[in-house]
XYZ file of C-alpha atoms in Angstrom:
229
model
C 65.624 106.170 196.735
C 67.663 103.883 198.715
C 67.882 101.168 194.742
C 69.269 104.602 193.455
C 72.821 104.172 192.191
C 75.948 106.458 193.524
C 76.724 109.074 190.962
C 80.394 107.255 190.645
C 79.228 104.186 190.201
C 76.878 105.497 187.307
C 79.764 107.573 185.552
C 81.555 104.449 185.789
C 79.599 102.104 183.982
C 78.920 104.107 181.382
C 82.200 104.979 180.945
C 83.333 101.478 181.001
C 80.042 100.907 178.302
C 80.876 103.296 175.806
C 84.893 102.394 176.114
C 84.310 99.204 175.537
C 81.820 98.895 173.538
C 83.734 101.330 171.109
C 86.497 99.228 171.283
C 84.557 96.419 170.007
C 83.607 98.576 166.744
C 87.142 99.539 166.189
C 88.629 96.211 166.328
C 85.871 95.212 163.298
C 86.924 97.924 161.406
C 91.041 97.251 161.833
C 91.558 96.450 158.157
C 89.035 99.895 157.886
C 91.618 101.798 159.806
C 94.660 100.719 158.435
C 93.816 101.299 154.768
C 92.517 104.772 155.587
C 95.809 105.600 157.421
C 98.095 104.753 154.457
C 96.140 106.515 153.020
C 96.704 110.065 154.611
C 100.785 109.359 154.367
C 100.692 108.007 150.847
C 102.603 109.706 148.463
C 101.157 109.215 145.184
C 97.558 109.329 143.945
C 97.824 105.902 142.676
C 98.479 104.467 146.011
C 95.287 107.218 147.569
C 93.010 105.655 144.960
C 94.124 102.438 145.059
C 93.988 102.119 148.775
C 90.347 104.360 148.647
C 88.890 101.197 146.501
C 89.736 98.756 149.201
C 87.785 101.157 152.324
C 85.071 101.359 149.364
C 85.010 97.824 148.931
C 85.287 96.843 153.235
C 83.150 99.307 154.615
C 80.051 97.336 153.469
C 81.226 94.003 155.134
C 82.830 95.696 157.833
C 81.978 99.596 158.584
C 78.325 98.899 158.464
C 77.287 96.010 160.605
C 79.502 96.546 163.034
C 78.086 100.262 163.552
C 74.639 99.016 163.536
C 75.684 96.887 166.538
C 76.742 99.639 168.344
C 73.561 102.042 167.409
C 71.547 98.030 168.684
C 73.813 98.317 172.056
C 73.001 102.102 172.135
C 69.671 101.319 172.364
C 69.912 98.818 174.601
C 71.284 101.096 177.199
C 68.751 103.928 176.441
C 65.760 101.263 177.098
C 67.502 99.967 179.879
C 67.542 96.423 178.442
C 69.663 93.807 180.507
C 73.198 93.113 178.870
C 74.586 90.182 180.241
C 78.402 90.727 178.307
C 78.764 93.922 176.322
C 81.492 92.288 173.794
C 79.294 89.251 173.469
C 76.130 91.146 172.776
C 77.684 93.222 170.694
C 78.930 90.794 168.191
C 75.350 89.074 168.861
C 74.455 92.358 167.176
C 76.763 91.864 164.748
C 75.925 88.558 163.476
C 72.496 89.584 163.965
C 71.944 92.928 161.702
C 74.651 91.719 159.012
C 72.619 91.117 155.953
C 70.589 94.089 156.140
C 73.490 96.074 157.452
C 75.470 94.551 154.517
C 72.663 95.348 151.434
C 71.965 98.586 153.182
C 76.237 99.337 153.282
C 76.623 98.551 149.392
C 74.098 100.493 148.990
C 74.985 103.439 150.634
C 78.741 103.040 149.502
C 78.034 103.182 146.073
C 76.099 106.441 146.504
C 79.338 108.204 148.753
C 81.815 106.531 145.884
C 79.797 108.718 143.334
C 79.731 111.540 145.758
C 83.525 111.528 146.111
C 83.659 110.769 142.398
C 81.822 114.234 141.659
C 83.410 116.130 144.885
C 86.621 114.842 142.919
C 85.572 116.358 139.227
C 83.970 118.913 140.191
C 86.279 121.430 142.858
C 88.215 122.876 139.666
C 85.430 123.152 137.438
C 82.538 124.974 139.582
C 82.528 126.428 142.561
C 79.175 126.559 142.754
C 78.408 123.187 141.771
C 80.943 122.158 144.639
C 79.064 123.265 147.473
C 75.452 121.615 145.817
C 77.627 118.435 146.305
C 78.913 119.689 149.491
C 75.424 120.493 151.294
C 74.069 117.148 149.299
C 76.990 115.395 150.821
C 75.836 116.759 154.801
C 71.696 114.863 153.987
C 73.795 111.808 152.703
C 75.648 112.003 155.740
C 72.549 112.470 158.624
C 70.484 109.929 156.377
C 73.313 107.528 157.077
C 73.299 107.824 160.766
C 69.330 107.542 160.485
C 69.759 104.509 158.488
C 71.438 102.967 161.818
C 68.937 104.528 163.916
C 65.928 102.958 161.837
C 67.350 99.657 161.529
C 67.672 98.899 165.090
C 64.937 99.898 165.838
C 62.231 99.152 163.630
C 61.822 95.420 162.540
C 60.884 96.201 158.901
C 62.056 95.359 155.156
C 64.836 96.547 154.075
C 63.001 98.910 151.334
C 60.768 100.287 154.273
C 63.679 100.855 156.848
C 65.495 103.046 153.366
C 62.071 105.082 153.564
C 62.136 105.242 157.039
C 65.685 106.613 156.686
C 65.012 109.131 154.347
C 61.741 110.817 155.783
C 63.064 111.017 158.961
C 66.137 112.988 157.466
C 63.670 115.402 155.664
C 61.148 116.020 157.972
C 63.139 116.467 161.539
C 64.787 119.881 161.453
C 65.905 118.914 165.117
C 67.292 115.908 164.696
C 68.546 117.039 161.775
C 70.711 119.919 163.115
C 71.306 117.712 166.009
C 72.998 114.888 164.045
C 74.953 117.586 162.392
C 76.573 119.531 165.263
C 77.224 116.872 167.968
C 78.794 114.355 165.438
C 80.810 117.275 163.898
C 81.736 118.567 167.305
C 82.802 114.817 168.582
C 84.649 113.978 165.169
C 86.525 117.374 165.265
C 87.293 117.212 168.417
C 88.985 113.501 168.630
C 90.823 114.435 165.187
C 91.750 117.645 165.520
C 94.029 116.421 168.755
C 92.454 113.711 170.611
C 93.313 110.575 168.532
C 93.102 108.904 171.356
C 89.511 109.669 171.638
C 88.756 107.502 168.149
C 88.915 104.190 169.744
C 87.894 104.506 172.690
C 84.682 106.957 172.519
C 84.238 108.384 169.195
C 81.562 106.554 167.680
C 79.912 105.245 170.600
C 79.252 108.864 171.749
C 78.095 109.743 168.392
C 75.712 107.042 168.336
C 74.355 107.490 171.890
C 73.725 111.546 171.126
C 72.379 110.500 167.596
C 70.007 107.590 168.966
C 69.081 109.518 172.529
C 68.253 112.509 170.057
C 66.031 110.378 168.030
C 64.061 108.963 170.583
C 63.396 111.290 172.744
C 61.496 113.367 169.763
C 59.751 109.409 169.060
C 58.527 109.313 172.449
C 56.901 113.267 171.589
C 55.643 111.537 169.084
C 53.730 109.156 170.089
C 52.709 111.185 173.222
C 51.037 113.781 170.619
C 48.972 110.692 169.019
C 48.054 109.276 172.309
C 46.779 113.067 173.919
C 43.499 113.385 173.688
C 42.094 115.975 171.722
């Protein structure tokens, strides 16, 4: 009891962790954020197409390494690993996981690009097919979150990590819906009215809830394997 930190200290510590790490993530993605803002306010289709291509080209090089570093930071907090400096540790993970993040990002960005093109083409032709594409988009979204989780949790080859993320997406409905509802809820609140959350908390909160849910299930599976029959 004597070593337990006061609740206010713990809250302020978590506030600092989430905000500083999210700011580092946001700064790493500033070029993408700039293009995305211009995309929202673009007045012509041609401008939007050009901006969309720019976002897709930058995503593997910026968004994926930045987000993998964010998940690595969250993993350290949940596993109670010491971090001498939040900013320094964040960019250490940015560099450490850059290669796998880039390669995985190239693959996933390609998949997302195909999905978006299909959505644009199909939405005016076939409503049923449109809903199928939207459903597939949800699955790929959850797969993308799981990719970040397994990337920072396991030390494996990229092909193995992709397989683990795929299996995790399909075999754990509980984790699937936690990812879906938690992240969509946070994004809805952030984009729908609390835009100030985007640079300070949104991504870090999504990463924290997603990895926490995964790690709890991971520990339960380990307990089941180790428990006597």
